[in-house]
Short mmCIF file of C-alpha atoms in Angstrom, two decimals:
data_model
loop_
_atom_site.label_atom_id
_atom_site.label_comp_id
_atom_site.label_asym_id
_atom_site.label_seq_id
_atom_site.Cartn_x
_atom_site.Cartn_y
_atom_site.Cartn_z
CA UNK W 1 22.19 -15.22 38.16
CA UNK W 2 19.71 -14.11 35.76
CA UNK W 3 22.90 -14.16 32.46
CA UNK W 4 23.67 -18.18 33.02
CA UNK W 5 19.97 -19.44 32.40
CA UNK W 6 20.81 -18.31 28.83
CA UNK W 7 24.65 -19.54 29.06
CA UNK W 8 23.99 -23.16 26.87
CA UNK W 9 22.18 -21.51 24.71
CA UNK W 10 23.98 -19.25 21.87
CA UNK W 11 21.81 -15.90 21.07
CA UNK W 12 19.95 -15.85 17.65
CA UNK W 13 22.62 -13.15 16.22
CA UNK W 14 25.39 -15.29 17.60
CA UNK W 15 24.01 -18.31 15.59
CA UNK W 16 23.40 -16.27 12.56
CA UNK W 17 26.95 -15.15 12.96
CA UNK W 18 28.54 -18.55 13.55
CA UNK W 19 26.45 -19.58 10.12
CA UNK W 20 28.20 -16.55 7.88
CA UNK W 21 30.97 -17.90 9.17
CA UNK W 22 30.92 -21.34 7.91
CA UNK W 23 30.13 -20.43 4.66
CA UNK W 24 32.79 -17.86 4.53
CA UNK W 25 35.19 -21.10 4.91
CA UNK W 26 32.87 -22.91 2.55
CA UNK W 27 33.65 -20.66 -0.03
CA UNK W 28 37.04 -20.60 0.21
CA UNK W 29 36.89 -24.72 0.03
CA UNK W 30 35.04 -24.68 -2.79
CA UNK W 31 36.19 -21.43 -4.52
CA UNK W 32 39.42 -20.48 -3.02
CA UNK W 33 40.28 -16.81 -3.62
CA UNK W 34 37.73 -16.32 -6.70
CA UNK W 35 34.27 -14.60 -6.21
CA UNK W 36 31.33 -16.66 -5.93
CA UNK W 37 29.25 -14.82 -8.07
CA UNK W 38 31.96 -14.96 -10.78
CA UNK W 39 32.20 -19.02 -10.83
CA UNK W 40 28.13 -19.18 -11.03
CA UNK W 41 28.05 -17.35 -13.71
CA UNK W 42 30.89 -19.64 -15.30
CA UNK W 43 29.16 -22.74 -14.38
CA UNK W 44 26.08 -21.16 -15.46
CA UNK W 45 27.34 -21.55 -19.05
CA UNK W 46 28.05 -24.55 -18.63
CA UNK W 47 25.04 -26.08 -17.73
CA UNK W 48 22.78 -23.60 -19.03
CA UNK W 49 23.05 -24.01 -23.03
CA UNK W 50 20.14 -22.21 -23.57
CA UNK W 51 20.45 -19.49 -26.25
CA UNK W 52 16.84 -17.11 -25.88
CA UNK W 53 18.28 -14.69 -22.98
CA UNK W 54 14.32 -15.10 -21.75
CA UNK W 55 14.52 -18.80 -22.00
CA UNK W 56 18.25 -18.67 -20.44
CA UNK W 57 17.18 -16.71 -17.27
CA UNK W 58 13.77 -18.43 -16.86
CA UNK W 59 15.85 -21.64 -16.06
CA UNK W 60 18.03 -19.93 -13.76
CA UNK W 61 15.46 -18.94 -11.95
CA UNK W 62 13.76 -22.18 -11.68
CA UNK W 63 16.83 -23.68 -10.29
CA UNK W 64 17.28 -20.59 -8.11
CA UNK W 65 13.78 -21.30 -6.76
CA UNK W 66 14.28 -24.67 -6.04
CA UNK W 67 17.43 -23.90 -3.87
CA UNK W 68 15.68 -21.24 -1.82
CA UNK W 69 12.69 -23.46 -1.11
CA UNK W 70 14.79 -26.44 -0.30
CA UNK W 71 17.06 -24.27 2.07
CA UNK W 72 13.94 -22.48 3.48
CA UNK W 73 12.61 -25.82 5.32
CA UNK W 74 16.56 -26.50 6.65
CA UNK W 75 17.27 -22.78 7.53
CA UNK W 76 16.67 -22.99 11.21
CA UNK W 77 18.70 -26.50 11.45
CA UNK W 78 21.59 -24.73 10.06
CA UNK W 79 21.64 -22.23 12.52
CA UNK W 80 22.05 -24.79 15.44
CA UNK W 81 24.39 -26.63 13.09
CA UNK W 82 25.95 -24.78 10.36
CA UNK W 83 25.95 -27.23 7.30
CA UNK W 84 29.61 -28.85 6.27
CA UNK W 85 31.13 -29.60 3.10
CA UNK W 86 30.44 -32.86 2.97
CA UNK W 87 26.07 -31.66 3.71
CA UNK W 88 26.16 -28.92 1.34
CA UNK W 89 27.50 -31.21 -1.75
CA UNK W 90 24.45 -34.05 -0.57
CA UNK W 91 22.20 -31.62 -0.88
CA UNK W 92 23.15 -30.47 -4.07
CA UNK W 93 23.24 -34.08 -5.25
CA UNK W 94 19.62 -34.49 -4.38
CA UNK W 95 18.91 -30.97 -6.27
CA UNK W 96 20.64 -31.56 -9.34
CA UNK W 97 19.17 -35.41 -9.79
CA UNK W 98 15.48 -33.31 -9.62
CA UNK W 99 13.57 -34.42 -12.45
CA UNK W 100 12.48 -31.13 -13.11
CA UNK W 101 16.36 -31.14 -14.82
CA UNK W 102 16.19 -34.11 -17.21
CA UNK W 103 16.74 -31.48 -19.82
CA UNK W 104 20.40 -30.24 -18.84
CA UNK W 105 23.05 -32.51 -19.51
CA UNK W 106 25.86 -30.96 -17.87
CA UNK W 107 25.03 -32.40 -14.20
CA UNK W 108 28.65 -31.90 -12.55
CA UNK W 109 28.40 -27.90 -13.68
CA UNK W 110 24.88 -27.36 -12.30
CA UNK W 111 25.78 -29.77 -9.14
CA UNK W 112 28.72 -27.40 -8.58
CA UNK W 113 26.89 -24.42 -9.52
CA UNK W 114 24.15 -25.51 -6.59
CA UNK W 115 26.65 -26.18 -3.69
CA UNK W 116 27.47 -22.39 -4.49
CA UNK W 117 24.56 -20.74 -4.77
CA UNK W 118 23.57 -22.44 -1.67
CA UNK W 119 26.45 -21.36 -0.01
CA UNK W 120 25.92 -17.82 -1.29
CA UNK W 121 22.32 -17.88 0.39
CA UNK W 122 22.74 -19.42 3.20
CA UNK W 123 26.08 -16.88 3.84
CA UNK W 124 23.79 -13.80 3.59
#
C-alpha cells in the first residue's frame, strides 16, 4: 500500500515536533519551572560585565551569532536525533572555550547561558 513506503520514515513536521519536544524536557532539566528567557538574562550578568549598554549588547550578539551558526550546520542531525543533555552541554563546552571569548572570565555563567540559548533555538 502506497502509506507503508513512508512507514520507517517519520514526516518532516513529525520530526520537527519530536525536536520541540526534547527541548521542552531540556528545559525543564536544566531550568526546572523558571523561564528560559529569565535565567539568560541572569546569566547574562554574570558573564557579561560590560557596562556601555552598546558594548553590553554587541557581545551578546556575538555570542548569539556564534550559537545560531554552530546550530545551523547540526540542525538537520537534530531532527533525526533530537540532541540530549549530555550533547547540548558538549557543545556548549566547545562554544564557550572559543577564543573569540578570552575576554569573559565568568566561563561556567556563559557555558550555562549557551546550553540555554541553544535549547531556546533549537525548541522554536
Amino acid at each position: 500500500s502506497p502509506s507503508s513506503s513512508s512507514g520507517g520514515r517519520q514526516s518532516a513536521r513529525a520530526q520537527a515536533q519530536a525536536l520541540q519536544d526534547a527541548m521542552a524536557k531540556l528545559k525543564i532539566h536544566f531550568v526546572g519551572d523558571a523561564s528560559l528567557d529569565d535565567s539568560m538574562s541572569e546569566l547574562c550578568e554574570k558573564w557579561n560585565p560590560l557596562y556601555d549598554p552598546q558594548a553590553k549588547a554587541d557581545l551578546v550578539e556575538d555570542v548569539s551569532s556564534l550559537v545560531r551558526d554552530f546550530l545551523r550546520k547540526l540542525k538537520r542531525g537534530f531532527l533525526v536525533k533530537p540532541p540530549n543533555a549530555a550533547r547540548i552541554q558538549n557543545m556548549a563546552d566547545t562554544l564557550a572555550s572559543n577564543h573569540a571569548f578570552d575576554e569573559i572570565k565568568k566561563r561556567d555563567s556563559l557555558k550555562t547561558y549557551i546550553e540555554l540559548y541553544m535549547i531556546s533555538i533549537l525548541g522554536k
